[in-house]
Amino acid sequence: MPSYSTPTTARMLAVYGKGGMGKSFFTTNLVSKLALLDKRVMQLGCDPKHDSCNALFGGVSLPTLGDVWRRFKEEGREEALQAQDVIFKTQIMGQTTVYGCEIGGPEVGRGCGGRGITFGFDLLEKLGLSQWALDFVVMDFLGDVVCGGFATPLSRSLAEEVIILCGNDRQSLYAANNIASAAKYFASMGGQTRLVGLVVNRDDGSGVAARFAQRVNLPILASLPLDRKVRELADACQLALSEPAFDALFERLAQQVISRTTPPVAMADVCPLEYQEFLSIFGAVEPDQVPAGASASELLGGRQAPRRPISLDLNLRQQAVGVQPEVDASMRRIMGRMLDELGLYVTEANRDPKKGMTLTIDGNTTICLGDEVDLESKFAILAALKQSGEAYCYVDLRRPASPFYR
């Protein structure tokens, strides 16, 4: 078992990919191999399905950070929450200890999973994540980086390195292309996260993923072949390391990750593909035409369509804050700018007698704007903070000449 070391910041490695491609299978076996090579490792499940660590713990479904926190809060003792309530440990092959945590998310249909991820990272930091004596934290992430919460490791530079899991199919490679685009965008904005490369899972030997990797300028780190026995092991929540060929594949990759000897990747040279270029990987071409529109009469089965003015108000900003009669028109305009210009979702807004206008972002970040004087400077400061990748939970902009955040 690895010895305890002086607390240092762990290397944060994120595994991204399309749902159903085997991210949890890959992450669990990589985490296990890193641990068997004497590294102190935690697997962090970052998907509302909260099934990332099941195989790591022999089929046990871990209580999620979100569910535990909600229970503590309902009991009025959220301040008593400790690491051991949400971080669990197990033995791998009877040889070494690994740690696991499932962030989870809101109840089905009752909230945004991405915001749950953002909240989970903030809570883990409050519990001391950056001080834990770990060598690696390996995060298993849903591949939908359109949502800001699932892009948290990229946007906040929480992940030092990202591995993209894919197959030879169009859907998983489309997700891989989007992930590469997001990573390149945040890198261009000053982010520190870098792509390590692709891992091809269930490789059928067709070479499609290899062609894609060459076009986007990313290396293939490993190809895991289709194997019925290994699939059955994964379905039974068992490690693939019991199979010698797979043990060797994960051994080689883990050694490269530890020694930082994976092929070098310069983020400036990564070239995510435009849609037409992407289709060409599969020998497809998008027709240069716009389909004919369907008329109202057709859609109504030949009946005459009633003429009425189109006046729709999706009221997305109000949905973001809920029903709050105290939010005046001026404050709503500012909330709209927060959403449109900075991508910040306001979940609560009020005017504090002492602090002036106070906004809550994603339920856990407070921004004190004060009065409406010098708003451009205040928005510029927020934009700079976002671009820097700095994590913060409180910003005081009442005096924009001397802003404060923590």
XYZ file of C-alpha atoms in Angstrom:
406
model
C 0.000 0.000 0.000
C 1.404 3.463 -0.873
C 2.678 5.526 2.032
C 1.183 8.860 3.071
C 2.892 11.913 1.678
C 2.909 15.618 2.428
C -0.416 17.083 1.212
C 0.026 18.493 -2.284
C -2.320 19.341 -5.074
C -3.227 16.125 -6.892
C -2.978 15.824 -10.649
C -6.517 16.269 -11.926
C -7.255 14.031 -14.911
C -10.678 14.153 -16.623
C -12.102 11.445 -18.863
C -14.708 12.751 -21.314
C -16.762 11.013 -23.966
C -20.198 10.229 -25.296
C -22.576 8.505 -22.916
C -22.506 4.731 -23.193
C -18.994 4.541 -24.650
C -17.517 2.927 -21.540
C -16.051 5.935 -19.698
C -16.751 4.397 -16.296
C -15.242 1.079 -17.410
C -12.120 2.845 -18.664
C -11.823 5.205 -15.688
C -12.230 2.434 -13.126
C -9.548 0.252 -14.681
C -7.140 3.176 -15.108
C -7.696 4.259 -11.489
C -7.137 0.706 -10.301
C -3.925 0.336 -12.288
C -2.598 3.689 -11.017
C -3.295 2.513 -7.466
C -1.595 -0.820 -8.091
C 1.436 1.189 -9.215
C 1.612 2.710 -5.727
C -0.277 5.930 -6.409
C -2.923 7.380 -4.099
C -5.949 7.841 -6.342
C -9.560 8.977 -6.080
C -12.186 8.334 -8.738
C -14.723 11.142 -8.974
C -17.985 10.337 -10.725
C -19.328 13.490 -12.399
C -22.535 12.247 -13.990
C -26.065 12.491 -12.540
C -26.432 8.717 -13.161
C -23.874 8.302 -10.326
C -22.697 4.862 -11.474
C -19.053 5.647 -12.199
C -17.625 3.929 -9.110
C -19.888 0.865 -9.072
C -17.282 -1.543 -10.473
C -14.570 0.015 -8.316
C -16.618 -0.926 -5.242
C -17.678 -4.372 -6.470
C -21.159 -3.306 -7.516
C -21.964 -1.029 -4.564
C -23.735 2.194 -5.544
C -22.185 4.973 -3.453
C -24.320 7.592 -1.680
C -23.935 10.751 -3.730
C -22.482 13.988 -2.472
C -25.663 15.786 -3.547
C -28.012 13.407 -1.716
C -25.922 13.421 1.456
C -25.684 17.220 1.477
C -29.457 17.558 0.972
C -30.085 15.188 3.882
C -27.742 17.120 6.147
C -29.384 20.379 5.078
C -32.893 19.070 5.752
C -31.715 18.068 9.213
C -30.260 21.556 9.750
C -26.693 20.339 10.176
C -25.003 20.948 6.815
C -22.055 22.524 8.654
C -21.370 19.120 10.226
C -20.774 17.455 6.837
C -17.305 15.872 6.686
C -15.221 14.163 4.023
C -15.980 10.664 5.331
C -19.682 11.258 4.669
C -19.121 11.500 0.912
C -15.651 10.000 0.183
C -15.406 6.207 0.425
C -12.543 3.705 0.190
C -12.100 0.129 -1.001
C -9.387 -2.447 -1.621
C -8.313 -3.278 -5.175
C -7.474 -6.959 -5.692
C -6.721 -7.145 -1.992
C -3.539 -5.139 -2.549
C -4.115 -1.406 -2.270
C -6.679 1.232 -1.316
C -8.500 3.528 -3.712
C -11.011 6.277 -2.963
C -14.293 7.055 -4.664
C -16.920 9.774 -4.707
C -20.081 10.280 -6.746
C -21.151 13.904 -7.089
C -24.580 12.913 -8.383
C -27.127 15.568 -9.246
C -30.667 16.763 -8.657
C -33.642 14.431 -8.541
C -34.751 13.334 -12.016
C -36.596 16.121 -13.819
C -36.087 18.582 -10.948
C -33.002 20.540 -11.843
C -29.917 21.051 -13.984
C -27.314 18.283 -13.681
C -24.537 20.645 -14.745
C -25.252 23.032 -11.895
C -25.108 20.068 -9.524
C -21.602 19.341 -10.794
C -20.519 22.949 -10.223
C -21.938 22.863 -6.695
C -20.254 19.515 -6.045
C -16.809 20.843 -6.902
C -17.321 23.871 -4.671
C -18.365 21.635 -1.776
C -15.416 19.287 -2.272
C -13.067 22.255 -2.146
C -14.653 23.373 1.133
C -14.032 19.856 2.448
C -10.321 20.282 1.637
C -9.870 18.640 -1.784
C -6.800 20.704 -2.690
C -5.118 19.675 0.577
C -5.680 15.932 0.406
C -2.558 13.778 0.046
C -3.566 12.281 -3.301
C -1.447 11.713 -6.382
C -4.375 11.669 -8.826
C -8.026 12.600 -8.940
C -9.528 10.961 -12.034
C -12.874 12.466 -13.034
C -15.425 10.543 -15.075
C -17.376 13.177 -17.009
C -20.446 13.179 -19.199
C -19.465 14.184 -22.731
C -22.091 16.924 -23.079
C -19.873 19.994 -22.725
C -22.580 22.268 -24.115
C -23.766 22.642 -20.522
C -21.525 24.893 -18.464
C -21.580 22.589 -15.441
C -20.204 19.615 -17.350
C -17.526 21.870 -18.839
C -16.395 22.910 -15.335
C -12.992 21.115 -15.483
C -12.265 22.944 -18.756
C -13.687 26.385 -17.946
C -12.115 26.573 -14.477
C -8.909 24.721 -15.430
C -9.721 22.195 -12.692
C -8.511 19.402 -14.937
C -4.822 19.489 -15.770
C -5.269 16.841 -18.446
C -8.184 15.444 -20.453
C -8.480 12.038 -22.104
C -11.291 11.659 -24.652
C -12.851 8.217 -24.932
C -14.415 7.336 -28.277
C -15.153 4.511 -30.670
C -15.107 4.236 -34.433
C -18.738 5.352 -34.723
C -19.925 8.761 -35.865
C -21.794 9.704 -32.680
C -18.892 9.171 -30.293
C -16.472 10.940 -32.642
C -18.924 13.846 -33.013
C -18.883 14.178 -29.203
C -15.071 13.918 -29.249
C -14.893 16.738 -31.785
C -17.120 18.934 -29.593
C -14.987 18.193 -26.530
C -11.839 19.113 -28.455
C -13.523 22.352 -29.561
C -14.458 23.254 -25.980
C -10.968 22.467 -24.683
C -9.327 24.532 -27.426
C -11.697 27.453 -26.774
C -10.954 27.583 -23.044
C -7.227 27.202 -23.732
C -7.422 30.206 -26.076
C -9.042 32.160 -23.224
C -6.084 31.483 -20.957
C -7.144 28.126 -19.506
C -4.479 25.650 -18.418
C -6.252 22.391 -19.294
C -4.640 20.385 -22.076
C -5.839 17.426 -24.097
C -3.718 14.296 -23.696
C -5.257 12.303 -26.535
C -7.901 9.766 -27.523
C -8.570 6.267 -26.269
C -10.509 4.050 -28.664
C -12.812 1.671 -26.816
C -14.397 -1.420 -28.385
C -12.062 -0.982 -31.336
C -13.380 -2.967 -34.302
C -10.266 -2.367 -36.397
C -12.006 -0.139 -38.951
C -9.517 2.715 -38.435
C -12.163 5.480 -38.468
C -11.067 6.903 -35.105
C -7.457 6.845 -36.297
C -8.389 8.964 -39.337
C -10.267 11.386 -37.114
C -7.337 11.615 -34.666
C -4.940 12.420 -37.488
C -7.212 15.186 -38.815
C -7.703 16.887 -35.422
C -4.018 16.397 -34.563
C -4.446 14.306 -31.423
C -2.628 11.054 -30.599
C -4.366 7.757 -29.912
C -3.115 6.679 -26.489
C -4.596 3.184 -26.515
C -7.036 1.002 -28.437
C -9.113 -1.393 -26.356
C -10.400 -4.211 -28.568
C -13.897 -5.630 -28.627
C -13.880 -8.519 -26.177
C -16.945 -10.427 -25.064
C -15.397 -11.722 -21.849
C -14.261 -8.235 -20.809
C -17.719 -6.855 -21.584
C -19.221 -9.521 -19.333
C -16.741 -8.609 -16.595
C -17.737 -4.940 -16.895
C -21.447 -5.801 -16.781
C -20.778 -7.818 -13.618
C -18.983 -4.806 -12.030
C -15.584 -6.496 -12.162
C -12.220 -5.184 -13.323
C -10.820 -5.981 -16.764
C -7.340 -6.186 -15.226
C -7.905 -9.888 -14.582
C -7.466 -10.382 -18.346
C -3.707 -10.292 -19.173
C -4.066 -8.416 -22.479
C -6.153 -5.660 -20.902
C -3.924 -5.540 -17.839
C -0.969 -4.889 -20.151
C -2.836 -2.133 -22.027
C -3.756 -0.308 -18.820
C -0.270 -0.880 -17.369
C 1.326 0.797 -20.374
C -1.072 3.757 -20.335
C -0.861 4.249 -16.566
C 2.940 4.252 -16.707
C 2.834 6.911 -19.432
C 0.408 9.045 -17.436
C 2.544 8.779 -14.298
C 5.793 9.600 -16.103
C 4.160 12.227 -18.383
C 5.487 10.426 -21.446
C 2.306 10.414 -23.516
C 2.859 11.989 -26.965
C 3.115 15.793 -26.638
C 0.029 17.829 -27.570
C 0.174 21.577 -28.266
C -3.310 23.001 -27.777
C -2.636 25.618 -30.473
C -2.177 22.774 -32.973
C -5.398 20.922 -32.118
C -7.793 21.337 -35.064
C -11.431 20.483 -34.290
C -13.328 19.843 -37.516
C -16.123 21.858 -39.090
C -19.227 19.813 -39.861
C -18.398 19.268 -43.548
C -14.869 18.178 -42.671
C -16.229 15.869 -39.994
C -18.644 14.197 -42.421
C -15.807 13.573 -44.865
C -14.205 11.215 -42.312
C -17.124 8.890 -43.022
C -17.258 9.531 -46.760
C -20.417 11.615 -46.375
C -21.258 15.039 -47.813
C -23.929 17.449 -46.625
C -26.089 18.459 -49.645
C -25.829 22.146 -50.544
C -29.530 22.821 -50.299
C -32.222 23.918 -47.875
C -35.205 21.531 -47.597
C -38.626 22.870 -48.555
C -40.593 24.312 -45.670
C -43.803 22.695 -44.425
C -46.768 25.048 -44.703
C -49.290 25.630 -41.930
C -51.995 24.214 -44.185
C -50.056 20.943 -44.596
C -49.417 20.684 -40.893
C -53.125 21.285 -40.194
C -54.191 18.584 -42.652
C -55.562 21.007 -45.222
C -57.531 23.150 -42.773
C -57.135 26.920 -42.901
C -54.562 28.180 -40.424
C -55.940 30.853 -38.053
C -54.166 34.186 -38.386
C -52.887 35.470 -35.088
C -49.909 37.645 -34.185
C -46.816 35.802 -33.055
C -45.768 37.168 -29.705
C -43.782 34.681 -27.692
C -41.965 35.377 -24.467
C -39.937 32.379 -23.385
C -38.994 34.324 -20.241
C -35.835 32.290 -19.770
C -34.344 34.794 -17.394
C -37.364 34.656 -15.119
C -37.116 30.870 -15.141
C -33.512 31.216 -13.961
C -34.562 33.111 -10.829
C -38.029 31.704 -10.296
C -41.010 33.828 -9.323
C -39.611 36.852 -7.476
C -41.927 39.861 -7.519
C -39.262 42.003 -5.852
C -37.024 41.789 -8.937
C -37.607 45.057 -10.787
C -37.144 45.797 -14.497
C -33.690 47.306 -13.998
C -32.444 44.248 -12.130
C -33.888 41.938 -14.775
C -31.957 43.798 -17.464
C -28.747 43.248 -15.519
C -29.604 39.585 -15.030
C -30.101 39.361 -18.776
C -26.656 40.806 -19.401
C -25.161 38.336 -16.928
C -26.658 35.495 -18.937
C -26.009 36.858 -22.434
C -22.517 38.310 -21.976
C -20.989 36.133 -19.259
C -23.017 32.928 -19.287
C -23.809 33.393 -15.576
C -27.193 32.048 -14.468
C -28.735 34.163 -11.720
C -30.700 31.988 -9.310
C -31.541 34.711 -6.791
C -31.579 38.506 -6.917
C -32.378 41.182 -4.348
C -31.475 44.663 -3.155
C -29.738 44.554 0.187
C -30.090 47.749 2.297
C -26.322 47.814 2.916
C -24.815 46.060 -0.110
C -27.229 47.240 -2.790
C -27.896 44.859 -5.676
C -26.857 41.317 -4.737
C -27.010 38.374 -7.141
C -26.560 34.654 -6.513
C -25.071 32.632 -9.371
C -25.878 28.912 -9.713
C -27.127 28.860 -6.148
C -23.717 29.235 -4.492
C -21.761 32.270 -5.769
C -22.578 35.755 -4.466
C -21.910 38.912 -6.471
C -22.421 42.277 -4.767
C -22.927 44.818 -7.556
C -23.991 47.691 -5.307
C -25.688 50.479 -7.245
C -26.007 50.733 -11.017
C -23.168 53.208 -11.413
C -20.155 52.134 -13.541
C -21.754 48.870 -14.635
C -19.411 48.538 -17.613
C -16.386 48.413 -15.311
C -18.086 45.873 -13.078
C -18.948 43.615 -16.021
C -15.382 43.940 -17.319
C -14.040 42.754 -13.956
C -16.388 39.742 -13.993
C -15.359 38.929 -17.566
C -11.682 39.075 -16.588
C -12.316 36.805 -13.593
C -14.080 34.291 -15.812
C -11.292 34.368 -18.390
C -8.640 33.868 -15.708
C -10.196 30.592 -14.601
C -9.965 31.666 -10.954
C -12.426 29.881 -8.686
C -14.428 32.203 -6.467
C -17.550 32.130 -4.309
C -17.891 35.839 -3.427
C -17.235 39.020 -5.415
C -17.670 42.560 -4.099
C -17.850 45.120 -6.918
C -19.341 48.023 -5.012
C -16.071 49.892 -5.553
C -14.873 48.762 -8.987
C -11.578 50.613 -8.526
C -10.765 48.171 -5.695
C -12.756 44.966 -6.278
C -12.572 42.084 -3.825
C -13.182 38.383 -4.332
C -12.509 35.145 -2.525
